[in-house]
Amino acid sequence: MKKGDYRSLSTKIVSAIALISLFITIIIFTAFEKINREAFYQIEIEKANIIAKTIEPLIALNIYLDMQDSVNQIALQLLENPNILSVKIEVEDKIVNEVKSDKYKNNINDSFVVQNSIFQPNSKKKIGTLTLVYSNKGYKELVNKHTVLSLVLLLALCVLFVFFGLYVKYLLSPLRQISKSLKDYSPDNKVEIPFVSHNNEIGLISNTLNNMQQKILEYSKKQKNIKNYLEEKINEKTQELREQLYIDSLTGLPNRLSLLSTLSNAEDGALLIINIDDFREINDFFGHIAGDKILKEFSKNLKSMFEENEYIKLKRLSGDEFALLFTQKLPMENFIQIIHKLILDIERMIFLHDNNEISIRVTVGVAYQIDKALEKADIALKSARKQQKPFLLYDEELHIEEQYKENMEWVKKLKKAIKQDMLVPFFQPIFDNISGEVISYECLIRLIDDNSNVVSPYQFLTVAKKSRLYSTLTKIMIEKSCRYFEYINSDFSINLSVDDILNKDIVDYIKQKIKKYNVANRVVFEILESEGIENYEEIAIFTKEMKEFGCRIAIDDFGSGYSNFEHLLKLNIDYIKIDGTLIKNLDKDANAQMIVGTIVDFAKRLNIITIAEFVHSREVFEKVKELHVDRTQGFFLAEPQQHIAL
């Protein structure tokens, strides 16, 4: 702080007292001034009113007796009062007398008017009006005297406040001296504190500060020794934490963070990621103790295989993944030979647990460049698993990174579509094969992009499931479909996945919407059988609850999944939608015809309605009818539309 900026506490206190006192005094002075001015004014008004009321009976009597001369004489006598500037007497709205003093013209602006009614003697009948113009000179003189007196009083108060402020500052000056002495205080230097000998509150404060200083000096000496001890311990713990941060606790190998740190400083090299195949099965079958034991021994074996080569660093990435970092790149041919030998040596390893011999197999992902090595090796590892190869070298032609980027773009598009309400239902009609009429509609999700193009769900549903946006899409379809059919007298169907049905939040949402829009007796929920219905008991609970509401149930894509007829009987379904893979070649494929015929026969015995999906040609349509399928849906008859033509 600059010296010019320094202000003592006493100065602040005195300034605060002065400002507050001045503010209060001004408010009081202003209030009293206004009140007194009003009072003085009312006094003058009252004087004029008294004169008017006093003289009114005499004037009334003379007017009543028609004594005009006496009235004139009374008016002139009133002008003898120096404060009365003019007198005006009106009878029946006619001026019978009006006189003005010599001061009237000069004082007309500094006056006020008083009017008083003239009543007939011994009666309340008004016969005229008396008007006096009264000078306010007396009022101004009173106000001026009062103002002078108030200003003198205000000045006296200000002087009193100044002396009071100086006295307070004098009383606080010892505290200022004490604070100055403590300004440069430090635990290592003892300072002299003034006023210790004074027998008052200042002396008590000084003594207390002096004793406190002595204790701080003693404590500081002790703390120096403790500080040195703590610094040593902190350094030890820091080293331990650093080791824990970069060292895997199970195997003692450097961990993933260590690899990332090494890669960030590497200029060239290559990286292998080694993944133990089906290691979870070892944990499940033999237990986690056996699994940890194998990981320890496996890491020791790998370490012994490369410990003589200082350019190969072994790391543990996660549970069953290890990494070999080559800080010097070998020729490609030699590098591939090392990988082949590594895989062969690992497959020859035998691990013992409770007299059981356990062998392992590995899959290896390889990045032959150091730039983004971990990401590329991981991509190569995943591709090797998909292709069931023992190892795979990262290649730009795998286009996996492009696929990842495309997935991320679709996630962004989906989030934007949800936020901007760009997901809408399209409606594809389902026809009765006997009457040829539209019997219901299937609600199909579509995305409208920024260019107003309609995007098929095949492009984004898989991404939605993986990015956990699928349930949001389901809710959008339920809400918009139920709302659309609220006032349309037609059946409609909504697709539900097994995950939707097992999601309590989705089920509660369905119940809420079918009640809100009163569509329970018109909605059909299509369960995707192609996903493999395994939780039959929970699905059965859902179908039972929905049918109690009045809803109906369909099994979609029937014939592509398990097609377990016994379990379907327990679900008490209303419709079977035969999968498109059976329908698309139905006019040519005899096996498909036989399967569809069996499904239709099975359904008719149970009074279940059958629907053929993806009917794309007249030949297929004729064969569907020939096999006695009840209903048809497909592009041959009608494509999905955003609006239904009523």
XYZ file of C-alpha atoms in Angstrom:
646
model
C 0.000 0.000 0.000
C 1.309 3.482 -0.853
C 1.892 5.878 1.964
C -0.636 8.341 0.527
C -3.309 5.634 0.491
C -2.940 4.817 4.175
C -5.818 5.885 6.432
C -5.886 5.163 10.161
C -8.868 3.585 11.883
C -9.362 6.748 13.958
C -9.658 8.849 10.790
C -12.229 6.431 9.388
C -14.242 6.456 12.629
C -14.183 10.259 12.890
C -15.108 10.637 9.220
C -17.964 8.176 9.591
C -19.306 9.948 12.711
C -19.027 13.351 11.027
C -20.799 12.208 7.852
C -23.593 10.405 9.708
C -24.107 13.318 12.126
C -24.122 15.835 9.292
C -26.594 13.718 7.318
C -28.947 13.349 10.307
C -28.702 17.073 11.168
C -29.495 18.119 7.587
C -32.527 15.810 7.512
C -33.793 17.164 10.868
C -33.090 20.757 9.847
C -34.932 20.308 6.533
C -37.902 18.655 8.231
C -38.202 21.353 10.941
C -37.748 24.093 8.381
C -40.620 22.733 6.310
C -42.848 22.199 9.367
C -42.175 25.710 10.744
C -42.765 27.394 7.392
C -46.115 25.606 7.159
C -46.984 26.624 10.741
C -46.070 30.288 10.135
C -48.153 30.284 6.980
C -51.142 28.809 8.795
C -50.800 31.500 11.524
C -51.046 34.306 8.963
C -54.009 32.597 7.282
C -55.693 32.271 10.675
C -55.128 35.997 11.397
C -56.812 36.956 8.141
C -59.709 34.545 8.789
C -60.235 36.018 12.307
C -60.395 39.567 10.869
C -62.872 38.423 8.205
C -65.089 36.546 10.688
C -64.994 39.434 13.162
C -66.048 42.138 10.687
C -68.567 39.927 8.744
C -71.588 40.382 11.162
C -71.242 44.184 11.103
C -71.046 44.280 7.313
C -74.005 41.862 7.077
C -76.122 44.127 9.331
C -75.324 47.295 7.310
C -76.053 45.494 4.030
C -79.321 44.160 5.462
C -80.299 47.710 6.576
C -79.130 49.055 3.209
C -76.601 51.370 4.866
C -74.089 51.599 2.013
C -72.111 54.440 3.532
C -71.459 52.441 6.646
C -70.275 49.529 4.539
C -67.831 51.833 2.690
C -66.582 53.209 5.997
C -65.961 49.689 7.373
C -63.987 48.764 4.236
C -61.801 51.861 4.575
C -61.194 51.113 8.271
C -60.037 47.606 7.318
C -57.405 49.112 4.987
C -55.878 50.841 8.002
C -54.486 47.380 8.911
C -51.078 47.388 7.101
C -51.403 43.683 6.233
C -54.750 44.089 4.367
C -54.103 45.129 0.747
C -57.683 45.142 -0.563
C -61.297 44.611 0.495
C -64.033 43.424 -1.849
C -67.735 42.994 -0.878
C -70.088 41.186 -3.259
C -73.895 40.931 -2.883
C -75.789 38.594 -5.169
C -72.690 38.257 -7.429
C -72.429 42.056 -7.757
C -69.553 44.067 -6.330
C -71.039 46.659 -3.940
C -67.722 47.800 -2.545
C -64.034 47.299 -3.472
C -61.158 49.336 -2.050
C -57.362 48.826 -2.402
C -54.474 50.177 -0.388
C -51.478 52.020 -1.820
C -49.329 48.903 -1.300
C -51.624 46.683 -3.356
C -49.773 46.836 -6.685
C -46.321 46.331 -5.192
C -47.323 43.456 -2.915
C -49.958 41.622 -4.946
C -47.521 38.738 -5.690
C -46.584 38.380 -1.995
C -50.101 37.909 -0.658
C -52.897 35.419 -0.259
C -56.682 35.700 -0.552
C -59.237 34.949 2.175
C -62.910 34.623 1.333
C -65.720 34.611 3.896
C -69.499 34.282 3.312
C -71.821 37.081 4.515
C -75.042 35.760 6.097
C -78.301 37.633 6.768
C -78.509 38.559 10.471
C -80.180 35.897 12.588
C -80.288 33.589 9.557
C -78.087 31.109 7.651
C -79.077 32.673 4.366
C -76.018 33.743 2.379
C -76.380 37.277 1.034
C -72.836 37.979 -0.125
C -69.098 37.376 -0.018
C -66.257 39.229 1.752
C -62.834 38.874 0.035
C -59.627 40.096 1.705
C -56.211 40.209 -0.003
C -53.813 39.737 2.897
C -50.073 40.519 2.739
C -47.651 37.716 3.686
C -44.933 40.150 4.709
C -45.278 39.106 8.322
C -44.959 35.440 7.273
C -41.701 36.162 5.432
C -40.239 38.028 8.379
C -40.987 35.082 10.685
C -39.449 32.617 8.201
C -36.287 34.679 7.787
C -35.790 34.985 11.553
C -36.331 31.235 11.969
C -33.891 30.404 9.136
C -31.137 32.575 10.650
C -31.644 30.981 14.038
C -31.569 27.446 12.512
C -28.355 28.151 10.590
C -26.674 29.434 13.754
C -27.747 26.259 15.541
C -26.521 24.073 12.642
C -23.125 25.813 12.654
C -22.847 25.277 16.404
C -23.598 21.572 15.967
C -20.953 21.255 13.224
C -18.333 22.860 15.488
C -19.378 20.485 18.252
C -19.026 17.478 15.895
C -15.550 18.624 14.848
C -14.361 18.849 18.448
C -15.961 15.492 19.214
C -14.206 13.880 16.200
C -10.825 15.303 17.231
C -11.354 13.938 20.716
C -12.158 10.469 19.416
C -9.091 10.568 17.199
C -6.989 11.530 20.201
C -8.389 8.585 22.188
C -7.597 6.144 19.354
C -4.114 7.444 18.593
C -2.388 4.874 20.900
C -3.950 2.036 18.877
C -2.493 3.569 15.760
C 0.974 3.649 17.285
C 0.606 0.011 18.376
C -0.468 -1.026 14.866
C 2.526 0.796 13.348
C 4.892 -1.053 15.661
C 3.337 -4.386 14.536
C 3.320 -3.559 10.841
C 6.612 -5.305 10.033
C 6.196 -8.070 12.611
C 7.479 -11.588 11.853
C 7.731 -14.650 14.133
C 11.533 -14.447 14.032
C 11.889 -10.789 15.089
C 10.756 -9.372 18.414
C 9.265 -5.838 18.282
C 8.796 -3.237 21.007
C 5.107 -2.618 21.717
C 4.342 0.852 23.280
C 1.965 1.721 26.165
C 2.623 -1.575 28.023
C 2.826 0.358 31.336
C -0.483 2.236 30.919
C -3.145 1.307 33.429
C -6.131 1.304 31.025
C -7.631 -0.671 28.136
C -4.753 0.377 25.821
C -2.236 -0.960 28.326
C -4.197 -4.223 28.595
C -4.126 -4.643 24.792
C -0.379 -3.906 24.685
C 0.347 -6.436 27.457
C -1.753 -9.082 25.720
C 0.037 -8.512 22.404
C 3.423 -8.638 24.113
C 2.612 -12.002 25.767
C 1.248 -13.340 22.496
C 4.454 -12.310 20.731
C 6.539 -14.221 23.257
C 4.466 -17.392 22.795
C 4.650 -17.096 18.999
C 8.451 -16.845 19.165
C 8.620 -20.014 21.225
C 6.143 -21.809 18.961
C 8.056 -20.714 15.824
C 11.223 -22.361 17.052
C 9.376 -25.635 17.585
C 7.692 -25.386 14.194
C 11.012 -25.089 12.373
C 12.015 -28.519 13.569
C 8.562 -29.943 12.724
C 8.686 -28.304 9.282
C 11.968 -29.961 8.414
C 10.570 -33.302 9.567
C 7.379 -32.856 7.548
C 9.303 -31.871 4.422
C 11.233 -35.109 4.616
C 8.030 -37.129 5.073
C 6.282 -35.269 2.249
C 9.153 -36.013 -0.099
C 8.974 -39.686 0.860
C 5.183 -39.821 0.367
C 5.458 -37.916 -2.920
C 7.874 -40.511 -4.191
C 5.535 -43.309 -3.041
C 2.535 -41.664 -4.730
C 4.523 -41.145 -7.911
C 5.385 -44.832 -7.917
C 1.749 -45.771 -7.213
C 0.608 -43.466 -10.001
C 2.868 -45.004 -12.618
C 3.268 -48.565 -11.290
C 0.662 -51.356 -11.475
C 0.080 -52.685 -7.945
C -0.563 -56.319 -9.005
C 2.337 -56.989 -11.389
C 4.780 -54.248 -10.431
C 5.003 -53.208 -14.091
C 4.699 -49.603 -15.314
C 1.033 -48.857 -16.020
C -0.989 -47.055 -18.707
C -0.089 -43.579 -17.391
C 3.571 -44.511 -17.593
C 3.099 -45.612 -21.218
C 1.320 -42.355 -22.098
C 4.123 -40.356 -20.482
C 6.769 -42.321 -22.420
C 4.864 -41.995 -25.712
C 4.539 -38.220 -25.289
C 8.332 -37.898 -25.295
C 9.096 -40.601 -27.898
C 10.293 -39.568 -31.355
C 10.144 -42.973 -33.059
C 9.252 -46.573 -32.311
C 6.467 -49.148 -32.463
C 3.847 -50.495 -30.064
C 2.220 -53.884 -29.429
C -0.942 -54.375 -27.354
C -1.271 -57.942 -26.096
C -4.734 -59.059 -24.980
C -5.354 -62.419 -23.269
C -8.297 -64.079 -25.033
C -11.327 -65.022 -22.927
C -9.583 -64.132 -19.679
C -12.971 -63.498 -18.054
C -13.731 -67.199 -18.422
C -10.593 -68.039 -16.445
C -11.770 -65.725 -13.650
C -15.285 -67.192 -13.760
C -14.139 -70.824 -13.863
C -11.102 -70.809 -11.569
C -11.753 -67.655 -9.538
C -10.110 -64.238 -9.324
C -7.263 -65.508 -7.142
C -6.211 -67.865 -9.938
C -6.672 -65.047 -12.477
C -4.415 -62.669 -10.501
C -1.820 -65.426 -10.121
C -1.765 -66.027 -13.886
C -1.412 -62.287 -14.579
C 1.567 -62.072 -12.226
C 3.298 -65.076 -13.765
C 2.474 -63.939 -17.284
C 4.020 -60.510 -16.620
C 7.164 -62.154 -15.179
C 7.473 -64.379 -18.247
C 7.114 -61.427 -20.619
C 9.618 -59.422 -18.605
C 12.175 -62.238 -18.693
C 11.714 -62.581 -22.476
C 12.762 -58.955 -23.125
C 14.756 -57.887 -20.064
C 18.051 -58.055 -21.974
C 16.809 -55.620 -24.595
C 16.879 -52.095 -23.196
C 14.894 -50.746 -26.157
C 11.768 -52.786 -25.358
C 9.596 -51.570 -22.464
C 6.866 -53.776 -20.954
C 3.742 -52.097 -19.521
C 0.401 -53.300 -18.120
C -2.528 -51.364 -19.584
C -5.532 -52.920 -17.828
C -6.857 -56.226 -16.445
C -5.800 -58.558 -19.268
C -3.948 -56.159 -21.581
C -0.199 -55.576 -21.759
C 1.908 -53.370 -24.018
C 5.378 -53.750 -25.523
C 6.903 -50.417 -26.536
C 9.838 -50.554 -28.975
C 11.721 -47.290 -28.501
C 13.860 -48.149 -31.529
C 12.078 -49.310 -34.658
C 13.240 -52.576 -36.212
C 12.946 -53.403 -39.907
C 9.423 -54.598 -40.710
C 10.532 -58.163 -41.490
C 12.350 -58.535 -38.147
C 9.471 -56.888 -36.340
C 6.941 -59.398 -37.740
C 9.241 -62.276 -36.798
C 9.359 -61.059 -33.190
C 5.529 -60.884 -33.090
C 5.156 -64.433 -34.453
C 7.697 -65.752 -31.945
C 6.026 -63.830 -29.102
C 2.600 -65.352 -29.853
C 4.075 -68.837 -30.187
C 6.011 -68.542 -26.891
C 2.922 -67.314 -25.059
C 0.809 -70.222 -26.350
C 3.472 -72.631 -25.006
C 3.216 -71.152 -21.497
C 1.590 -73.407 -18.885
C 0.213 -71.987 -15.623
C -0.569 -74.226 -12.643
C -3.393 -73.722 -10.157
C -4.489 -76.430 -7.709
C -2.886 -79.096 -9.925
C -4.750 -77.711 -12.961
C -2.780 -76.793 -16.076
C -4.037 -73.569 -17.639
C -2.925 -72.327 -21.045
C -3.781 -69.041 -22.688
C -4.048 -67.537 -26.154
C -3.550 -63.902 -27.055
C -4.551 -61.416 -29.728
C -2.072 -58.675 -30.644
C -2.680 -55.239 -32.138
C 0.351 -53.573 -33.690
C 1.177 -49.945 -34.527
C 4.374 -49.553 -36.572
C 4.444 -45.774 -36.051
C 4.794 -43.788 -32.839
C 2.270 -41.051 -33.734
C -1.017 -41.950 -31.971
C 0.499 -45.374 -31.393
C -1.805 -46.403 -28.524
C -4.954 -45.464 -30.419
C -3.789 -47.201 -33.612
C -2.662 -50.367 -31.808
C -6.015 -50.511 -30.027
C -7.858 -50.174 -33.358
C -5.701 -52.958 -34.829
C -6.441 -55.158 -31.786
C -10.208 -54.725 -32.163
C -10.003 -55.472 -35.875
C -7.917 -58.597 -35.193
C -10.603 -59.819 -32.770
C -13.369 -59.246 -35.299
C -11.410 -61.040 -38.008
C -10.287 -63.763 -35.527
C -6.624 -63.256 -36.412
C -3.769 -63.734 -33.896
C -2.389 -60.289 -34.740
C -3.047 -57.367 -37.045
C -0.856 -54.481 -38.097
C -2.579 -51.100 -38.148
C -3.332 -49.975 -41.686
C -4.994 -46.756 -42.839
C -7.106 -48.856 -45.221
C -8.973 -50.361 -42.264
C -10.993 -47.111 -42.222
C -11.854 -47.745 -38.574
C -10.983 -44.204 -37.540
C -13.346 -42.912 -40.219
C -16.057 -45.151 -38.793
C -15.439 -43.762 -35.291
C -15.607 -40.217 -36.632
C -18.815 -40.992 -38.524
C -20.338 -42.457 -35.337
C -19.428 -39.301 -33.419
C -20.964 -37.145 -36.148
C -24.196 -39.134 -35.930
C -24.242 -38.711 -32.153
C -23.992 -34.945 -32.671
C -26.736 -35.052 -35.325
C -29.013 -37.068 -33.044
C -28.509 -34.726 -30.087
C -29.225 -31.752 -32.346
C -32.319 -33.492 -33.764
C -33.613 -34.169 -30.250
C -32.966 -30.593 -29.140
C -34.510 -28.998 -32.257
C -37.442 -31.455 -32.521
C -36.320 -32.904 -35.882
C -37.401 -36.509 -35.129
C -40.888 -37.298 -36.416
C -43.094 -40.355 -36.976
C -43.966 -41.516 -40.496
C -46.996 -43.758 -40.980
C -47.092 -46.852 -43.218
C -50.549 -48.381 -43.785
C -51.279 -52.074 -43.185
C -53.900 -53.561 -45.526
C -56.472 -56.286 -44.950
C -55.891 -58.982 -47.592
C -59.598 -59.792 -47.964
C -61.191 -56.324 -48.105
C -58.145 -54.502 -49.446
C -58.769 -51.633 -47.014
C -56.296 -49.924 -44.692
C -56.786 -51.566 -41.310
C -54.050 -49.807 -39.276
C -50.766 -47.879 -39.486
C -47.247 -48.591 -38.261
C -45.420 -45.570 -36.799
C -41.838 -45.421 -38.090
C -39.212 -42.945 -36.875
C -37.559 -40.551 -39.327
C -35.015 -37.743 -38.946
C -35.496 -34.510 -40.904
C -32.026 -33.016 -41.523
C -31.059 -29.360 -42.033
C -31.797 -29.632 -45.757
C -35.291 -31.065 -45.094
C -34.154 -34.508 -46.273
C -35.833 -37.527 -44.671
C -33.208 -39.800 -43.071
C -33.980 -43.505 -42.609
C -33.579 -45.013 -39.106
C -31.161 -47.611 -40.484
C -28.537 -44.839 -40.513
C -28.835 -43.800 -36.866
C -30.640 -46.400 -34.690
C -27.485 -48.466 -34.040
C -25.586 -45.321 -33.027
C -28.528 -44.286 -30.814
C -28.372 -47.610 -28.943
C -24.615 -47.404 -28.397
C -24.737 -43.737 -27.308
C -27.635 -44.314 -24.860
C -29.985 -42.041 -26.783
C -32.319 -44.868 -27.839
C -34.681 -44.514 -24.878
C -35.085 -40.800 -25.677
C -36.028 -41.687 -29.264
C -38.551 -44.227 -27.961
C -40.191 -41.582 -25.762
C -40.383 -39.142 -28.683
C -42.130 -41.768 -30.844
C -44.574 -42.696 -28.062
C -45.484 -39.068 -27.373
C -45.844 -37.948 -30.999
C -47.637 -41.095 -32.219
C -50.213 -41.075 -29.404
C -50.797 -37.355 -29.852
C -51.246 -37.752 -33.651
C -53.875 -40.486 -33.281
C -55.712 -38.839 -30.383
C -58.529 -37.731 -32.695
C -58.033 -40.229 -35.559
C -60.241 -43.300 -35.353
C -57.680 -45.855 -36.522
C -55.406 -48.484 -34.991
C -51.687 -47.720 -34.940
C -48.579 -49.600 -33.824
C -45.370 -48.501 -32.105
C -42.135 -50.525 -32.074
C -40.593 -51.405 -28.693
C -37.281 -53.121 -28.097
C -36.787 -55.647 -25.312
C -34.630 -53.034 -23.535
C -37.545 -50.574 -23.692
C -39.854 -53.087 -22.030
C -37.298 -53.863 -19.303
C -36.886 -50.124 -18.647
C -39.364 -49.152 -15.890
C -39.117 -45.480 -16.831
C -40.208 -46.240 -20.423
C -43.086 -48.452 -19.257
C -44.332 -45.741 -16.876
C -44.045 -43.221 -19.722
C -46.149 -45.466 -21.990
C -48.887 -45.758 -19.354
C -48.909 -42.005 -18.842
C -49.240 -41.184 -22.556
C -51.907 -43.749 -23.485
C -54.013 -42.406 -20.596
C -53.371 -38.774 -21.523
C -54.353 -39.210 -25.187
C -56.993 -41.940 -24.571
C -55.576 -44.301 -27.233
C -55.216 -47.534 -25.216
C -57.838 -49.416 -27.246
C -56.239 -48.374 -30.566
C -52.510 -48.822 -29.941
C -50.530 -51.975 -30.798
C -47.042 -52.455 -29.315
C -44.705 -54.358 -31.650
C -41.985 -56.269 -29.759
C -38.869 -56.941 -31.820
C -38.439 -60.724 -31.760
C -35.252 -60.374 -33.835
C -33.421 -59.135 -30.701
C -33.973 -62.500 -29.022
C -36.582 -62.441 -26.306
C -34.880 -64.068 -23.329
C -36.627 -62.377 -20.404
C -39.957 -64.008 -21.169
C -41.293 -63.622 -17.631
C -40.730 -59.850 -17.576
C -42.050 -59.486 -21.137
C -45.137 -61.482 -20.101
C -45.727 -59.081 -17.177
C -45.552 -56.136 -19.594
C -47.960 -57.696 -22.114
C -50.405 -58.537 -19.331
C -50.345 -54.954 -17.984
C -50.816 -53.449 -21.439
C -53.696 -55.765 -22.323
C -55.404 -54.790 -19.053
C -55.287 -51.205 -20.357
C -56.891 -52.395 -23.613
C -53.734 -52.337 -25.736
C -52.719 -55.137 -28.115
C -49.379 -56.866 -28.638
C -47.556 -57.902 -31.810
C -44.336 -59.872 -32.262
C -42.292 -58.109 -34.952
C -39.704 -59.776 -37.240
C -41.094 -63.209 -36.349
C -38.969 -65.929 -37.881
C -35.641 -64.066 -37.606
C -34.937 -64.739 -33.936
C -35.555 -67.694 -31.650
C -39.179 -68.080 -32.753
C -39.939 -70.079 -29.621
C -43.601 -71.047 -30.115
C -43.984 -72.317 -26.555
C -42.931 -69.006 -25.044
C -45.081 -67.059 -27.485
C -48.116 -68.867 -26.127
C -47.321 -67.433 -22.676
C -47.129 -63.871 -24.030
C -50.780 -63.912 -25.160
C -50.067 -61.904 -28.317
C -52.571 -60.579 -30.863
C -50.421 -60.294 -34.016
C -47.437 -62.002 -35.629
C -45.502 -59.886 -38.139
C -43.567 -62.290 -40.349
C -39.972 -61.142 -40.898
C -39.009 -59.590 -44.229
C -36.183 -62.104 -44.787
C -38.867 -64.776 -45.244
C -41.159 -62.552 -47.337
C -38.773 -60.902 -49.816
C -38.244 -64.087 -51.908
C -41.510 -65.767 -50.988
C -42.595 -66.121 -54.630
C -39.437 -68.143 -55.467
C -38.178 -69.730 -52.218
C -39.988 -72.989 -51.418
C -38.411 -73.205 -47.940
C -39.666 -69.715 -47.102
C -43.137 -70.706 -48.326
C -43.117 -73.762 -46.078
C -42.009 -71.739 -43.001
C -44.556 -68.995 -43.641
C -47.281 -71.602 -44.131
C -46.349 -73.202 -40.803
C -46.423 -69.816 -39.020
C -49.834 -68.982 -40.534
C -51.271 -72.370 -39.578
C -49.875 -71.992 -36.034
C -51.317 -68.486 -35.729
C -54.789 -69.388 -37.018
C -55.087 -72.198 -34.475
C -54.453 -69.606 -31.746
C -56.619 -66.869 -33.337
C -53.515 -64.725 -33.863
C -53.572 -62.339 -36.855
C -50.602 -62.634 -39.246
C -49.027 -59.702 -41.100
C -46.511 -59.974 -43.943
C -43.853 -57.231 -43.874
C -41.714 -55.819 -46.725
C -44.009 -56.879 -49.542
C -42.223 -55.245 -52.479
C -43.793 -56.763 -55.617
C -47.071 -58.072 -57.002
C -45.688 -61.603 -57.205
C -44.824 -61.601 -53.501
C -48.189 -60.003 -52.669
C -50.099 -62.719 -54.567
C -48.108 -65.453 -52.823
C -48.836 -63.841 -49.412
C -52.553 -63.974 -50.111
C -52.253 -67.507 -51.441
C -50.711 -68.603 -48.112
C -53.688 -67.003 -46.293
C -51.676 -64.334 -44.485
C -54.270 -61.961 -42.968
C -52.660 -58.590 -43.626
C -49.953 -57.005 -45.786
C -47.495 -54.151 -45.338
C -44.868 -53.018 -47.824
C -43.707 -50.528 -50.460
C -45.678 -52.329 -53.169
C -48.921 -51.178 -51.562
C -47.858 -47.943 -49.815
C -44.739 -46.193 -48.590
C -44.503 -44.473 -45.179
C -45.848 -40.901 -45.228
C -45.526 -38.044 -42.739
C -49.277 -37.419 -42.770
C -52.325 -39.648 -43.184
C -54.816 -38.650 -45.886
C -58.170 -38.762 -44.109
